[in-house]
Structures are given as structure tokens and as C-alpha cells.
Amino acid sequence: MAKRTKSLPKVQGFVLFDVTYADGSRASNRRVPAEILGGLDGDEPARVLIGEQEEEIARKSGRPKREIERLMRSPALSSKPDL
């Protein structure tokens, strides 16, 4: 009987990003699916996805789209408070 090999676990969940816009405003904790990140592109797919989200927000609100100046991962939150 052949031995079954385990498959690698799938990366699940979301990665949070802080976005700084060209006008100096900031948005925190923008969610991006973890499955699109990594590889040779690094976090560039997150920039594309957040840009698409910005276009949709601008279209729905009737305001001009804000230009993204900087995108960085939000600091990880600890699940247990330090006592």
C-alpha cells in the first residue's frame, strides 16, 4: 500500500496594511487576502487590490480617487495582553 504524503497547509486569512495617501491622510487595517501575497512580487499585489478598492470607493462616493503614496503591513496584534 502506498504511503499518503501530506500536502502543505494553505495560508488562510487576511493580512492588514496601513495605507498613506499622497495628500497625507492615512487608512489603517486595510484587509488583503493572504493567498495573493508572497512570491517574487512580495506585497505588490496588495497595492493593486487596494488601488481597485479605492477606485470602487471613489465611484460610489462621488469623490476623486486618492493616490497611494506608501503601503506597509500593519504591526501584528498580540492575542494576549501583557500583564
Short mmCIF file of N, CA and C in Angstrom, two decimals, residues 4-5 28 35 42 47 50 52 62 78-79:
data_model
loop_
_atom_site.label_atom_id
_atom_site.label_comp_id
_atom_site.label_asym_id
_atom_site.label_seq_id
_atom_site.Cartn_x
_atom_site.Cartn_y
_atom_site.Cartn_z
N ARG A 4 0.56 7.83 1.99
CA ARG A 4 -0.02 9.11 1.62
C ARG A 4 0.91 10.23 2.08
N THR A 5 1.21 11.15 1.19
CA THR A 5 2.04 12.29 1.56
C THR A 5 1.15 13.46 1.93
N SER A 28 -5.92 52.75 8.14
CA SER A 28 -5.30 51.62 8.83
C SER A 28 -6.11 50.35 8.63
N GLU A 35 -3.57 34.86 0.51
CA GLU A 35 -3.23 33.96 -0.60
C GLU A 35 -2.67 34.68 -1.82
N GLY A 42 6.11 39.94 -3.85
CA GLY A 42 6.04 40.44 -2.48
C GLY A 42 4.66 41.01 -2.18
N ARG A 47 -0.98 46.27 -3.30
CA ARG A 47 -1.11 47.64 -3.83
C ARG A 47 -2.15 47.69 -4.94
N ILE A 50 -5.72 47.11 -3.29
CA ILE A 50 -6.16 48.30 -2.55
C ILE A 50 -6.46 49.43 -3.52
N GLU A 52 -7.69 49.04 -6.52
CA GLU A 52 -9.01 48.71 -7.06
C GLU A 52 -10.12 49.04 -6.06
N GLY A 62 -18.54 59.37 -5.13
CA GLY A 62 -18.55 60.54 -6.00
C GLY A 62 -17.36 61.46 -5.78
N SER A 78 -0.95 41.33 19.34
CA SER A 78 -0.81 40.13 20.17
C SER A 78 -2.19 39.73 20.66
N SER A 79 -2.46 38.44 20.68
CA SER A 79 -3.77 37.96 21.09
C SER A 79 -3.93 37.99 22.59
#
